[in-house]
Amino acid sequence: MRLDLFSDVADLTAAIVDIPSVSGEEKPLADAVEEALRALPHLAVVRDGDTVVARTALGRPERVVLAGHLDTVPLNGNLPSRVVGDRLYGCGTTDMKSGVAVALKLAAAVTEPTRDLTYVFYECEEVEAGRNGLKRLAETRPELLAGDFAVLMEPTGGLIEGGCQGTMRVDVKATGARAHSARAWMGSNAIHGAGAILDVLRAYEPTRPVVDGLEYHEGLNAVFISGGVAGNVVPDECVVTVNYRFAPDKSLADAEAYLRRTFDGFEVTVTDAASGARPGLTHPAAAAFVAESGAEVRAKLGWTDVARFTELGVPAVNYGPGEPTLAHTKDEHVELPLIADCERRMLAWLAAPAGPA
Ligand SMILES: N[C@@H](CCC[C@H](NC(=O)CCC(=O)O)C(=O)O)C(=O)O
């Protein structure tokens, strides 16, 4: 499938959405993105796995990175895309193929930017941290991610979302002893034991820490549960996988300590983690972007690669057309006027004289 980067941004978003790209299956979309970018003579293109990087090299004093992931969460009967009124429905419309479409439009349209530009379209953001394409690039080719400022075109509903919350997944294990279910008193049922884990989760009251002026909203949820041996065996093991979302004033060590305290008495194993990022909006480059866009600012509650750029020393913000509360839902959709508005604002920003970076 060919992508026409000179088509209307709404049509381009639909075309991208209609190339399914659940995490790990991004190759057809990465191929289409690579082919479209290689046709643009002002960009040097590098392919690394299913991650595509395109850069201008005009020797400008500043470089801006625009980044977006190509993958989506699993489909939910929500492809192909469809337009209803002013909305485009389909998996990935908000998270984050409308943002990817805007970045691709910019890549084609902005041939003589006032700052050098790097576009990064990468794989496996929606899954465990170890598979993330940007992580691999940061480890193997960090020079490709160098810049003075980065915009992650993640869903923000046209606002600017600062920083991001951290995420940690733990397996909390209840143990028991196997027995014949006809003589259950001989054993100890681990699935029943896991009820105490679920009680803790039900009783959890989310905290809303304010970090550098932005209010985050933490969360503690069971995302998987497994246990059971056979239809006539009292099970000796039940594992509840818990996902903790924590504000960026906490480190990974703080998050792990909190989970171990919360599930004291159970075996707790960390299976995946990614630290958050503070808003960083007082950095001159971020402040200038906020001022130029005129957009309202709030906290990013999901995890995004703003955290990675922050770790790399590149100030970064989230800004994109999708509405974050629709991300990962069956009814995922994006407002078409918001995509056009995002494209217009980004074009205006890139056309303006280079600001502080
Ligand atoms: N390794 C992390 C990756 C999770 C990434 C994902 N990000 C978003 O959904 C951003 C959009 C939004 O603000 O809703 C997430 O937060 O789940 C992991 O596996 O947890």
PDB file of N, CA and C in Angstrom, residues 151-198:
ATOM      1  N   VAL A 151       8.992  16.771  20.101  1.00  0.00           N
ATOM      2  CA  VAL A 151       7.531  16.738  20.260  1.00  0.00           C
ATOM      3  C   VAL A 151       7.083  15.317  19.953  1.00  0.00           C
ATOM      4  N   LEU A 152       6.469  14.669  20.952  1.00  0.00           N
ATOM      5  CA  LEU A 152       5.867  13.343  20.758  1.00  0.00           C
ATOM      6  C   LEU A 152       4.424  13.595  20.357  1.00  0.00           C
ATOM      7  N   MET A 153       4.068  13.152  19.157  1.00  0.00           N
ATOM      8  CA  MET A 153       2.741  13.487  18.631  1.00  0.00           C
ATOM      9  C   MET A 153       1.674  12.500  19.114  1.00  0.00           C
ATOM     10  N   GLU A 154       1.780  12.211  20.401  1.00  0.00           N
ATOM     11  CA  GLU A 154       0.851  11.316  21.098  1.00  0.00           C
ATOM     12  C   GLU A 154      -0.502  12.009  21.268  1.00  0.00           C
ATOM     13  N   PRO A 155      -1.562  11.251  21.576  1.00  0.00           N
ATOM     14  CA  PRO A 155      -2.860  11.901  21.753  1.00  0.00           C
ATOM     15  C   PRO A 155      -2.891  12.859  22.934  1.00  0.00           C
ATOM     16  N   THR A 156      -3.268  14.115  22.644  1.00  0.00           N
ATOM     17  CA  THR A 156      -3.432  15.097  23.717  1.00  0.00           C
ATOM     18  C   THR A 156      -4.685  15.939  23.490  1.00  0.00           C
ATOM     19  N   GLY A 157      -5.473  15.569  22.489  1.00  0.00           N
ATOM     20  CA  GLY A 157      -6.697  16.331  22.202  1.00  0.00           C
ATOM     21  C   GLY A 157      -6.404  17.774  21.821  1.00  0.00           C
ATOM     22  N   GLY A 158      -5.235  18.015  21.233  1.00  0.00           N
ATOM     23  CA  GLY A 158      -4.896  19.367  20.796  1.00  0.00           C
ATOM     24  C   GLY A 158      -4.361  20.246  21.922  1.00  0.00           C
ATOM     25  N   LEU A 159      -4.281  19.701  23.145  1.00  0.00           N
ATOM     26  CA  LEU A 159      -3.645  20.455  24.239  1.00  0.00           C
ATOM     27  C   LEU A 159      -2.179  20.026  24.284  1.00  0.00           C
ATOM     28  N   ILE A 160      -1.442  20.594  25.223  1.00  0.00           N
ATOM     29  CA  ILE A 160      -0.080  20.108  25.436  1.00  0.00           C
ATOM     30  C   ILE A 160      -0.104  19.333  26.735  1.00  0.00           C
ATOM     31  N   GLU A 161       0.423  18.124  26.728  1.00  0.00           N
ATOM     32  CA  GLU A 161       0.476  17.331  27.960  1.00  0.00           C
ATOM     33  C   GLU A 161       1.935  17.194  28.386  1.00  0.00           C
ATOM     34  N   GLY A 162       2.168  17.584  29.645  1.00  0.00           N
ATOM     35  CA  GLY A 162       3.536  17.644  30.145  1.00  0.00           C
ATOM     36  C   GLY A 162       3.967  16.360  30.825  1.00  0.00           C
ATOM     37  N   GLY A 163       5.234  15.970  30.586  1.00  0.00           N
ATOM     38  CA  GLY A 163       5.809  14.798  31.238  1.00  0.00           C
ATOM     39  C   GLY A 163       5.030  13.546  30.918  1.00  0.00           C
ATOM     40  N   CYS A 164       5.095  12.576  31.800  1.00  0.00           N
ATOM     41  CA  CYS A 164       4.247  11.377  31.694  1.00  0.00           C
ATOM     42  C   CYS A 164       4.384  10.597  32.995  1.00  0.00           C
ATOM     43  N   GLN A 165       3.371   9.786  33.274  1.00  0.00           N
ATOM     44  CA  GLN A 165       3.435   8.947  34.479  1.00  0.00           C
ATOM     45  C   GLN A 165       4.309   7.725  34.194  1.00  0.00           C
ATOM     46  N   GLY A 166       4.897   7.185  35.254  1.00  0.00           N
ATOM     47  CA  GLY A 166       5.645   5.947  35.118  1.00  0.00           C
ATOM     48  C   GLY A 166       4.700   4.752  35.157  1.00  0.00           C
ATOM     49  N   THR A 167       5.201   3.605  34.739  1.00  0.00           N
ATOM     50  CA  THR A 167       4.383   2.389  34.749  1.00  0.00           C
ATOM     51  C   THR A 167       5.226   1.216  35.243  1.00  0.00           C
ATOM     52  N   MET A 168       4.612   0.374  36.068  1.00  0.00           N
ATOM     53  CA  MET A 168       5.312  -0.836  36.539  1.00  0.00           C
ATOM     54  C   MET A 168       4.312  -1.972  36.574  1.00  0.00           C
ATOM     55  N   ARG A 169       4.748  -3.124  36.085  1.00  0.00           N
ATOM     56  CA  ARG A 169       3.899  -4.315  36.149  1.00  0.00           C
ATOM     57  C   ARG A 169       4.539  -5.322  37.099  1.00  0.00           C
ATOM     58  N   VAL A 170       3.728  -5.863  38.011  1.00  0.00           N
ATOM     59  CA  VAL A 170       4.247  -6.890  38.929  1.00  0.00           C
ATOM     60  C   VAL A 170       3.314  -8.089  38.912  1.00  0.00           C
ATOM     61  N   ASP A 171       3.888  -9.256  39.080  1.00  0.00           N
ATOM     62  CA  ASP A 171       3.097 -10.461  39.326  1.00  0.00           C
ATOM     63  C   ASP A 171       3.014 -10.642  40.840  1.00  0.00           C
ATOM     64  N   VAL A 172       1.791 -10.678  41.329  1.00  0.00           N
ATOM     65  CA  VAL A 172       1.589 -10.904  42.772  1.00  0.00           C
ATOM     66  C   VAL A 172       1.032 -12.321  42.904  1.00  0.00           C
ATOM     67  N   LYS A 173       1.807 -13.153  43.594  1.00  0.00           N
ATOM     68  CA  LYS A 173       1.449 -14.577  43.613  1.00  0.00           C
ATOM     69  C   LYS A 173       0.870 -15.010  44.960  1.00  0.00           C
ATOM     70  N   ALA A 174      -0.317 -15.654  44.884  1.00  0.00           N
ATOM     71  CA  ALA A 174      -0.874 -16.319  46.075  1.00  0.00           C
ATOM     72  C   ALA A 174      -0.533 -17.795  45.937  1.00  0.00           C
ATOM     73  N   THR A 175      -0.079 -18.410  47.024  1.00  0.00           N
ATOM     74  CA  THR A 175       0.276 -19.824  46.945  1.00  0.00           C
ATOM     75  C   THR A 175      -0.595 -20.638  47.895  1.00  0.00           C
ATOM     76  N   GLY A 176      -0.710 -21.926  47.592  1.00  0.00           N
ATOM     77  CA  GLY A 176      -1.511 -22.822  48.416  1.00  0.00           C
ATOM     78  C   GLY A 176      -0.943 -24.226  48.329  1.00  0.00           C
ATOM     79  N   ALA A 177      -1.788 -25.208  48.452  1.00  0.00           N
ATOM     80  CA  ALA A 177      -1.329 -26.599  48.357  1.00  0.00           C
ATOM     81  C   ALA A 177      -2.360 -27.393  47.561  1.00  0.00           C
ATOM     82  N   ARG A 178      -1.878 -28.170  46.585  1.00  0.00           N
ATOM     83  CA  ARG A 178      -2.797 -28.955  45.761  1.00  0.00           C
ATOM     84  C   ARG A 178      -3.475 -30.066  46.565  1.00  0.00           C
ATOM     85  N   ALA A 179      -4.705 -30.323  46.177  1.00  0.00           N
ATOM     86  CA  ALA A 179      -5.425 -31.453  46.763  1.00  0.00           C
ATOM     87  C   ALA A 179      -6.533 -31.849  45.797  1.00  0.00           C
ATOM     88  N   HIS A 180      -7.108 -33.000  46.011  1.00  0.00           N
ATOM     89  CA  HIS A 180      -8.293 -33.414  45.236  1.00  0.00           C
ATOM     90  C   HIS A 180      -9.440 -32.485  45.639  1.00  0.00           C
ATOM     91  N   SER A 181     -10.216 -31.989  44.643  1.00  0.00           N
ATOM     92  CA  SER A 181     -11.270 -31.032  45.000  1.00  0.00           C
ATOM     93  C   SER A 181     -12.421 -31.703  45.756  1.00  0.00           C
ATOM     94  N   ALA A 182     -12.436 -33.045  45.742  1.00  0.00           N
ATOM     95  CA  ALA A 182     -13.430 -33.741  46.557  1.00  0.00           C
ATOM     96  C   ALA A 182     -12.999 -33.816  48.020  1.00  0.00           C
ATOM     97  N   ARG A 183     -11.715 -33.560  48.261  1.00  0.00           N
ATOM     98  CA  ARG A 183     -11.200 -33.545  49.647  1.00  0.00           C
ATOM     99  C   ARG A 183     -10.380 -32.255  49.829  1.00  0.00           C
ATOM    100  N   ALA A 184     -11.067 -31.123  49.559  1.00  0.00           N
ATOM    101  CA  ALA A 184     -10.382 -29.821  49.506  1.00  0.00           C
ATOM    102  C   ALA A 184      -9.717 -29.462  50.825  1.00  0.00           C
ATOM    103  N   TRP A 185     -10.257 -29.971  51.939  1.00  0.00           N
ATOM    104  CA  TRP A 185      -9.674 -29.643  53.253  1.00  0.00           C
ATOM    105  C   TRP A 185      -8.255 -30.157  53.404  1.00  0.00           C
ATOM    106  N   MET A 186      -7.833 -31.043  52.461  1.00  0.00           N
ATOM    107  CA  MET A 186      -6.462 -31.561  52.517  1.00  0.00           C
ATOM    108  C   MET A 186      -5.460 -30.537  51.960  1.00  0.00           C
ATOM    109  N   GLY A 187      -5.975 -29.545  51.216  1.00  0.00           N
ATOM    110  CA  GLY A 187      -5.073 -28.576  50.581  1.00  0.00           C
ATOM    111  C   GLY A 187      -5.385 -27.157  50.999  1.00  0.00           C
ATOM    112  N   SER A 188      -4.923 -26.224  50.162  1.00  0.00           N
ATOM    113  CA  SER A 188      -5.188 -24.800  50.430  1.00  0.00           C
ATOM    114  C   SER A 188      -5.335 -24.124  49.061  1.00  0.00           C
ATOM    115  N   ASN A 189      -6.505 -23.495  48.868  1.00  0.00           N
ATOM    116  CA  ASN A 189      -6.840 -23.003  47.529  1.00  0.00           C
ATOM    117  C   ASN A 189      -6.209 -21.624  47.258  1.00  0.00           C
ATOM    118  N   ALA A 190      -5.245 -21.604  46.306  1.00  0.00           N
ATOM    119  CA  ALA A 190      -4.524 -20.351  46.020  1.00  0.00           C
ATOM    120  C   ALA A 190      -5.429 -19.335  45.330  1.00  0.00           C
ATOM    121  N   ILE A 191      -6.416 -19.793  44.562  1.00  0.00           N
ATOM    122  CA  ILE A 191      -7.319 -18.826  43.899  1.00  0.00           C
ATOM    123  C   ILE A 191      -8.145 -18.104  44.958  1.00  0.00           C
ATOM    124  N   HIS A 192      -8.588 -18.838  45.969  1.00  0.00           N
ATOM    125  CA  HIS A 192      -9.296 -18.176  47.059  1.00  0.00           C
ATOM    126  C   HIS A 192      -8.350 -17.206  47.768  1.00  0.00           C
ATOM    127  N   GLY A 193      -7.116 -17.626  47.916  1.00  0.00           N
ATOM    128  CA  GLY A 193      -6.112 -16.764  48.586  1.00  0.00           C
ATOM    129  C   GLY A 193      -5.908 -15.450  47.830  1.00  0.00           C
ATOM    130  N   ALA A 194      -6.074 -15.513  46.500  1.00  0.00           N
ATOM    131  CA  ALA A 194      -5.866 -14.299  45.702  1.00  0.00           C
ATOM    132  C   ALA A 194      -6.954 -13.267  45.961  1.00  0.00           C
ATOM    133  N   GLY A 195      -8.024 -13.691  46.621  1.00  0.00           N
ATOM    134  CA  GLY A 195      -9.082 -12.738  46.976  1.00  0.00           C
ATOM    135  C   GLY A 195      -8.526 -11.585  47.806  1.00  0.00           C
ATOM    136  N   ALA A 196      -7.533 -11.880  48.634  1.00  0.00           N
ATOM    137  CA  ALA A 196      -6.947 -10.830  49.478  1.00  0.00           C
ATOM    138  C   ALA A 196      -6.215  -9.798  48.602  1.00  0.00           C
ATOM    139  N   ILE A 197      -5.641 -10.266  47.488  1.00  0.00           N
ATOM    140  CA  ILE A 197      -4.961  -9.334  46.564  1.00  0.00           C
ATOM    141  C   ILE A 197      -6.019  -8.430  45.920  1.00  0.00           C
ATOM    142  N   LEU A 198      -7.122  -9.051  45.496  1.00  0.00           N
ATOM    143  CA  LEU A 198      -8.185  -8.273  44.850  1.00  0.00           C
ATOM    144  C   LEU A 198      -8.812  -7.290  45.839  1.00  0.00           C
TER     145      LEU A 198
END
